[in-house]
Each structure stands twice: as structure tokens, then as C-alpha cells.
XYZ file of C-alpha atoms in Angstrom:
423
model
C -0.822 51.182 8.112
C -1.355 50.452 11.790
C -0.036 47.200 13.226
C -2.484 44.413 13.882
C -2.595 42.629 17.232
C -1.451 39.047 16.848
C -1.252 35.833 18.825
C 1.293 33.345 17.498
C 0.037 30.919 20.148
C -3.578 30.210 20.997
C -4.991 33.094 23.081
C -6.128 32.267 26.591
C -9.300 34.339 26.174
C -10.549 33.477 22.708
C -13.735 35.634 22.672
C -11.741 38.684 23.773
C -9.059 38.046 21.166
C -11.696 37.639 18.445
C -13.291 40.950 19.389
C -9.901 42.658 19.430
C -8.658 41.342 16.103
C -11.967 41.998 14.336
C -11.969 45.625 15.476
C -8.356 46.011 14.373
C -8.983 44.426 10.970
C -11.971 46.674 10.342
C -9.932 49.713 11.342
C -7.044 48.695 9.110
C -9.320 48.248 6.107
C -10.832 51.670 6.885
C -7.339 53.203 6.643
C -7.385 52.266 2.950
C -10.351 54.587 2.458
C -12.775 51.691 2.110
C -15.181 50.053 4.505
C -15.333 46.290 5.022
C -18.656 46.340 3.199
C -17.069 48.066 0.195
C -14.237 45.541 0.075
C -16.667 42.644 0.369
C -18.695 44.205 -2.430
C -15.664 43.651 -4.669
C -15.294 40.006 -3.678
C -18.916 38.893 -3.700
C -19.698 39.650 -7.384
C -16.490 37.860 -8.452
C -17.527 34.794 -6.482
C -21.079 35.039 -7.848
C -19.709 35.056 -11.401
C -17.704 31.895 -10.688
C -20.702 30.192 -9.059
C -22.877 31.064 -12.065
C -20.264 29.777 -14.494
C -20.024 26.489 -12.616
C -23.824 26.177 -12.782
C -23.712 26.874 -16.528
C -21.050 24.226 -17.112
C -23.050 21.646 -15.157
C -26.250 22.508 -17.041
C -24.460 21.946 -20.339
C -23.332 18.524 -19.173
C -19.672 19.565 -19.224
C -17.000 18.688 -16.684
C -16.332 21.284 -13.987
C -13.179 19.611 -12.686
C -10.106 19.919 -14.899
C -8.840 16.495 -15.985
C -5.194 16.159 -17.014
C -3.425 13.089 -18.331
C -0.308 12.001 -16.474
C 1.334 11.357 -19.837
C 0.969 15.055 -20.682
C 2.554 16.058 -17.368
C 5.479 13.704 -18.019
C 5.917 15.018 -21.569
C 5.379 18.682 -20.696
C 2.425 18.873 -23.093
C -0.463 19.809 -20.799
C -2.807 21.992 -22.899
C -2.757 25.684 -21.998
C -6.520 25.678 -21.526
C -6.302 22.957 -18.891
C -3.525 24.810 -17.067
C -5.658 27.954 -16.997
C -8.665 26.014 -15.742
C -6.568 24.447 -12.987
C -5.486 27.915 -11.817
C -9.096 29.090 -11.841
C -10.758 26.062 -10.279
C -7.945 25.092 -7.894
C -8.513 21.354 -8.307
C -7.673 18.615 -10.778
C -7.935 14.897 -11.534
C -4.760 13.295 -12.895
C -5.701 10.369 -15.141
C -3.345 7.422 -15.217
C -1.092 8.833 -12.522
C -0.234 5.223 -11.749
C -0.860 2.145 -13.815
C -4.221 0.698 -12.819
C -2.759 -2.724 -12.064
C -0.124 -1.120 -9.827
C -2.833 0.643 -7.822
C -4.914 -2.514 -7.490
C -1.807 -4.387 -6.373
C -1.175 -1.760 -3.695
C -4.787 -2.167 -2.570
C -4.245 -5.899 -2.108
C -0.960 -5.237 -0.342
C -2.672 -2.946 2.167
C -5.183 -5.684 2.992
C -2.399 -8.233 3.449
C -0.439 -5.761 5.584
C -3.239 -5.111 8.074
C -4.508 -8.699 8.087
C -1.070 -10.193 8.672
C -0.767 -8.014 11.769
C -4.265 -8.810 13.064
C -5.284 -5.175 12.891
C -9.006 -5.949 13.105
C -8.557 -7.577 16.512
C -6.416 -4.789 17.943
C -8.189 -1.737 16.482
C -9.507 0.433 19.309
C -11.830 2.655 17.274
C -11.391 6.264 16.117
C -8.534 7.934 17.946
C -9.633 11.494 17.301
C -12.691 13.649 16.745
C -11.380 15.248 13.554
C -14.669 14.755 11.756
C -16.874 15.305 14.770
C -18.036 18.767 13.783
C -18.749 18.023 10.134
C -20.555 14.702 9.917
C -20.063 10.970 10.090
C -16.701 9.231 10.016
C -15.399 7.512 6.907
C -13.463 4.286 7.244
C -10.074 5.796 8.013
C -7.296 3.368 8.946
C -4.581 4.902 11.190
C -1.855 3.210 9.164
C 1.140 5.193 7.865
C 4.111 2.943 7.101
C 2.856 0.172 4.849
C 5.085 -0.677 1.889
C 2.267 0.367 -0.451
C 1.971 3.863 1.038
C 5.695 4.476 1.106
C 6.247 3.120 -2.400
C 3.628 5.546 -3.704
C 5.031 8.489 -1.719
C 8.593 8.086 -2.928
C 7.828 7.071 -6.513
C 9.127 9.051 -9.478
C 5.594 9.426 -10.820
C 4.393 10.987 -7.560
C 7.388 13.345 -7.431
C 6.706 14.453 -11.019
C 3.048 15.270 -10.313
C 3.878 17.059 -7.059
C 6.459 19.191 -8.858
C 3.944 20.004 -11.595
C 1.392 21.110 -9.010
C 3.893 23.075 -6.926
C 4.877 25.039 -10.021
C 1.324 26.398 -10.236
C 2.266 28.549 -7.238
C 4.437 31.661 -7.031
C 7.053 30.089 -4.804
C 9.730 32.782 -5.101
C 9.074 36.466 -4.480
C 10.647 39.425 -2.718
C 14.041 37.772 -2.964
C 12.843 34.741 -0.971
C 12.289 31.191 -2.186
C 9.357 30.211 -0.006
C 9.556 26.535 -0.930
C 11.437 24.166 -3.220
C 8.900 23.061 -5.846
C 10.933 20.015 -6.846
C 11.367 18.405 -3.428
C 8.492 16.998 -1.393
C 8.571 16.356 2.354
C 6.700 13.017 2.163
C 3.960 14.091 4.586
C 2.597 10.798 5.991
C -1.166 10.420 6.194
C -3.643 7.592 6.563
C -5.638 5.369 4.199
C -9.353 4.986 3.594
C -11.075 1.693 2.887
C -14.817 2.036 2.444
C -16.457 -1.295 1.542
C -19.351 -2.008 -0.818
C -22.759 -1.642 0.789
C -21.653 1.222 3.018
C -24.217 3.749 4.211
C -22.438 6.984 5.051
C -23.605 10.448 5.978
C -20.474 11.808 4.367
C -18.531 14.811 5.628
C -19.853 18.339 5.776
C -18.197 21.199 3.923
C -15.021 22.435 5.597
C -11.448 23.467 4.938
C -8.173 22.551 6.592
C -5.449 25.260 6.414
C -6.169 26.572 9.903
C -8.843 27.973 12.176
C -8.676 31.203 14.184
C -4.961 31.411 13.430
C -5.907 32.459 9.888
C -6.802 35.868 11.297
C -4.638 35.964 14.407
C -1.041 34.943 13.690
C 1.607 37.206 12.224
C 2.439 34.945 9.320
C -1.199 34.567 8.262
C -1.806 38.296 8.581
C 1.121 38.742 6.197
C 0.068 35.914 3.886
C -3.457 37.312 3.545
C -2.444 40.983 3.801
C -4.350 42.019 0.676
C -7.570 40.808 2.275
C -6.852 42.719 5.456
C -5.613 46.064 4.132
C -8.250 46.999 1.562
C -6.255 45.972 -1.537
C -8.357 42.896 -2.200
C -7.948 43.155 -5.980
C -4.294 42.156 -5.497
C -5.065 38.968 -3.550
C -3.544 35.912 -5.225
C -4.443 32.466 -3.829
C -1.319 31.050 -5.499
C 1.152 33.353 -3.738
C 3.240 31.370 -1.225
C 4.818 34.356 0.544
C 4.809 33.976 4.347
C 2.813 30.738 4.219
C 5.741 28.387 4.830
C 7.166 29.755 8.084
C 4.549 29.731 10.854
C 2.325 26.896 12.005
C -1.303 26.283 12.878
C -2.624 26.554 16.390
C -2.218 23.163 18.107
C -5.226 20.899 18.183
C -6.665 17.599 17.083
C -7.237 18.951 13.574
C -3.924 20.675 12.939
C -1.505 20.068 10.085
C 2.091 20.938 10.889
C 3.039 20.924 7.216
C 2.379 23.429 4.453
C 0.583 21.699 1.606
C 0.209 23.328 -1.784
C -2.418 20.722 -2.611
C -4.238 18.130 -0.613
C -4.670 14.906 -2.479
C -5.347 11.221 -2.661
C -4.552 8.380 -5.001
C -7.331 5.945 -5.883
C -6.770 2.263 -5.140
C -10.189 1.295 -6.517
C -12.584 2.457 -9.215
C -15.149 4.969 -7.931
C -18.217 6.346 -9.672
C -19.061 10.012 -9.269
C -22.300 9.371 -7.355
C -20.885 6.947 -4.770
C -20.081 9.203 -1.817
C -17.115 10.931 -3.425
C -15.138 14.088 -2.748
C -16.751 17.428 -3.559
C -15.108 20.846 -3.584
C -16.139 24.437 -4.092
C -13.913 24.806 -7.171
C -13.176 28.512 -6.813
C -9.534 29.220 -6.078
C -10.280 32.707 -4.711
C -12.980 31.603 -2.261
C -10.698 32.283 0.730
C -11.261 36.010 0.178
C -14.958 35.492 0.885
C -14.307 33.231 3.877
C -11.851 35.531 5.654
C -13.769 38.760 5.077
C -17.255 37.408 5.831
C -16.874 37.468 9.661
C -15.992 41.168 9.556
C -19.427 42.177 8.268
C -21.805 43.786 10.748
C -24.313 40.906 10.902
C -21.785 38.609 12.607
C -21.456 38.905 16.410
C -18.233 40.579 17.519
C -16.972 37.462 19.308
C -17.792 35.085 16.440
C -15.840 34.187 13.289
C -18.797 32.546 11.497
C -18.491 29.505 13.732
C -14.738 28.991 13.359
C -13.075 27.786 16.563
C -9.887 26.010 17.559
C -9.738 22.185 17.796
C -12.314 21.761 15.040
C -12.205 21.934 11.275
C -13.100 25.283 9.672
C -16.852 24.874 8.989
C -18.596 26.219 5.899
C -22.305 26.620 6.471
C -25.588 27.621 4.857
C -25.975 30.259 7.545
C -22.834 32.216 6.686
C -21.677 30.967 3.277
C -24.716 29.973 1.175
C -23.301 31.463 -2.022
C -20.185 29.304 -1.848
C -22.111 26.129 -1.173
C -24.101 26.604 -4.384
C -20.917 25.665 -6.243
C -20.166 22.405 -4.403
C -19.133 19.971 -7.160
C -18.103 16.326 -7.094
C -15.237 14.641 -8.868
C -15.898 12.704 -12.088
C -15.651 8.917 -12.187
C -12.129 7.785 -11.311
C -10.253 4.558 -11.791
C -7.636 2.921 -9.637
C -4.388 4.758 -10.313
C -5.966 8.166 -10.895
C -5.193 10.882 -8.353
C -7.299 13.788 -7.133
C -5.918 17.137 -5.918
C -7.336 20.334 -4.456
C -5.744 23.633 -3.377
C -4.901 23.642 0.323
C -7.395 26.465 1.029
C -10.244 24.829 -0.826
C -13.629 24.034 0.697
C -14.326 20.331 0.401
C -16.751 17.668 1.585
C -17.644 14.026 1.029
C -21.124 13.281 -0.265
C -23.427 10.867 1.575
C -24.052 7.453 0.061
C -26.509 4.609 0.615
C -25.533 1.042 -0.250
C -22.293 2.063 -1.912
C -21.431 0.228 -5.122
C -17.865 -1.015 -5.167
C -14.985 -0.096 -2.908
C -13.904 3.434 -2.090
C -10.204 3.047 -1.282
C -7.563 5.760 -1.309
C -4.086 6.614 -0.049
C -3.911 10.193 1.188
C -0.791 11.807 -0.298
C -0.551 15.610 -0.568
C 1.966 17.917 -2.205
C 3.988 19.267 0.736
C 7.105 20.919 -0.705
C 10.330 21.368 1.217
C 10.257 24.632 3.178
C 11.142 25.796 6.718
C 7.812 24.661 8.133
C 7.991 21.230 6.513
C 11.661 20.789 7.356
C 10.824 21.228 11.042
C 8.054 18.657 10.858
C 10.310 16.243 8.974
C 12.257 15.663 12.189
C 9.076 14.340 13.819
C 8.308 12.256 10.754
C 11.766 10.657 10.812
C 11.310 9.653 14.435
C 7.874 8.187 13.732
C 9.150 6.316 10.690
C 12.098 4.813 12.540
C 9.872 3.394 15.295
C 6.683 2.683 13.353
C 4.831 5.287 15.402
C 1.878 7.464 14.437
C 3.168 10.857 13.230
C 2.738 13.681 15.719
C -0.062 15.379 13.742
C -2.250 12.345 14.388
C -3.572 10.505 17.446
C -0.918 8.533 19.321
C -2.235 5.094 18.365
C 1.064 3.511 17.249
C -0.352 0.269 15.866
C 2.617 -0.376 13.596
C 5.433 -0.280 16.141
C 5.591 -4.060 16.412
C 4.648 -4.876 12.817
C 7.649 -6.633 11.250
C 6.629 -6.054 7.630
C 6.315 -2.283 7.715
C 8.416 -0.278 5.242
C 12.078 -0.217 6.295
C 14.794 2.480 6.060
C 16.790 0.241 3.712
C 13.886 0.476 1.249
C 14.097 4.275 0.918
C 15.205 5.548 -2.469
C 16.800 8.942 -3.136
C 13.426 10.708 -3.223
C 12.413 9.095 0.062
C 15.636 10.032 1.802
C 15.386 13.634 0.569
C 11.771 13.835 1.647
C 12.626 12.743 5.180
C 15.584 15.107 5.360
C 18.104 12.263 5.485
C 20.153 13.733 2.637
C 20.890 17.339 1.741
C 19.257 19.086 -1.186
């Protein structure tokens, strides 16, 4: 098949590059003997069937999200039906990931950590516009190196769940091991503390694995080749090939790491109707999202509203079928964790006069791979100085905080995750 034009760095003339790559993608699909419309006509009924099944499950009062007990992960006794549902839905709640009292203790520790360093008096407001294109801002604290966060990241229980999730992927193919499923890179992220009584507009539906680079870079064109060459039936959202080498286009919303799953660990109890996470629980939805801009009703210089320096928006205008399936998590307790496939559409529901706290530590599954090894060097530097990691705004609140997590407190998992020991 003909070679696609690519831009491994952000093009100077974005509209021209969009027009060029869209024409090339359409032509490449045509070389398979199919039109874009014919390929999309394979994808759309599959997505419709999933959307209808999700509606059926909800109508019957059943749980859409798979729920797996941590004890079953630890014992290797996760029921086959739950494993299959996880592969299909692309998301999961892990019950009892941490002991509830441990999670509540971490929640108190976070409060003590920020209060003891007078964070409220020094906080300068949001340091980025990450959520600017999708809705109101949740209460995100730009804190990365508290003892509570680091203890959770490097714990044996976290490593066991991350390994379990990584093994849902095909991480070795074509003679290449694309990532090590049993070693995480300890990707540092922030915390959320949303107090009782909060009124929040939530966050609109979006996804995070990239923006225009999903169509324009060599590694993404390889990773999503079955969507771009007419062989859409062979597309596998769990295939890691080529996904762990390249990086996203730079911007305020980029993630330098490859995450198999995004995730958070609950530090408080949260009811399902209190402004919680929602996803479109269809693992194959990326096929719809990446092919949709190639249809003839989308302007030639438009990718259904996707641009650099913003999250990838999912909208009623271009993706109404997908949004029909938007589904919230069930009730969770402190110590439960919530995970969703890195390509998955997600949002946060609005809430008025929230009941109870909504507190989480953001911890993904980011397995060791070339992309994550490169970023680990930046993480080590940030950790050693208490700085904000380079994927996030340069706020650096913790540099002078004496009680932040220290190198001497790293265990073997922590040292491996930061690349301080081999293997």
C-alpha cells in the first residue's frame, strides 16, 4: 500500500496537514477495494450493538461496569465471565484494592500534608487550561510527592493490580516485547479533593491518548493501521504494537507516558449519582472515532473538532451514537479503585450540593517501555527536587516542603519504577 504522509512533530500549517492526511487516508483505504463509507459501515453496526446491549443491561437494573474483587486478583481466581466483560467494556472497578481504613488514613495524611505547608495561602489557582474545552474544573490539587501518594504508587497491592490489568493487553508480538507487564513506571499525577456541598458542572466527554497525532504520526499510523488500510475487522484495541515508542504532540494536555489504563484510587466513599466518572464502556470505540472524520460530511480541514493543545472532544454533533452509552461507575468505597482503557471516552457528571467527599489519588497503569523509560528520567529529576513533573504546569509547590516523600523511603518497586535499579 502507498505510504502515508506523516508529521512526527506538530505541523506548522495544521489545516493543510489535516487536508493532506485525510486525502491520503481515504486513498489508502480505497486501495483495499473499499470506500471509507464501506469500512465505516462495518464499524457502526458493531458499535450500535454494544450501545443497545448497554441500554438493555441498564433497563434490567444490572451493572454495566465489571466489578472484580481484589482478593480474586491476588488469588488468581477472577471469574472468566468477568475477565471477558473487562475485555469487552474496557473498564473495571476493583473492590477492596486497599483496606478502607488505609485509604481513609491516606486521605487524612493528604490534608495534614497540605495544611502543614500552608498550601491554601500559597495556592495560585489553576496552572493550566486542561479542562477548558470540556467544562468546569474539579478540585485538582497540583501535589505529586506526598507520602500518601507515593506509598500507594509503590505498594505491592498496586503493583499486583497494574500487572493484572497490563496482562489484558497483547504486549508481545512480531518478536517485540512492547512493554513489561510486571513493572510500572510510577507515573506521578495529582489528587482531587471535592468537598461536600459542591456544585460542579462536571467535565464533558473526551479522551486523552492524543489529538491530531493520532492520525498524523508514524507510530500512530502503525498502531491503528487496521483502521487506516481497510482491514478494520482485524483492529484490536488491546494490541500494544507500536504504541510504546512515539509520543504525543507537545501541549498543555499531553501525556508523555503510555498508559494501558487510566485510573484512580478512592480516598472517600462516593455514591454513583454524586458527580462521578462516566465512560463509554466500549473498548472498540476508537475505530468509530478515528474513521468518523474521514466521512464526506466533515469539512476537509476538520477532524470532528480535534485540535492540538486541547483534549480530544466527543460531541453530540459528530458522535451521538457513542454518547448514548455514557455510563457512570457504581457506588465505591474508600480503598476501591477505578480503571478505564487509555483510549476510552470518559467524563465527570455534574452535581449539585454534593453529598460527602469526592477524593481520589490518580494512579494509572503505565508499564515499563521505551516511551515510559524516557519520561522516567524527567520524573526522577522532579522527585529529587520536589518539582512538578514535566507533563504538568510548572507550579513546584512542594520544592520547599520538608515532609514530602524522600528517596530513602523508596522500596524495590519504587526504585524500579523510577528507573533507579535495573530490571
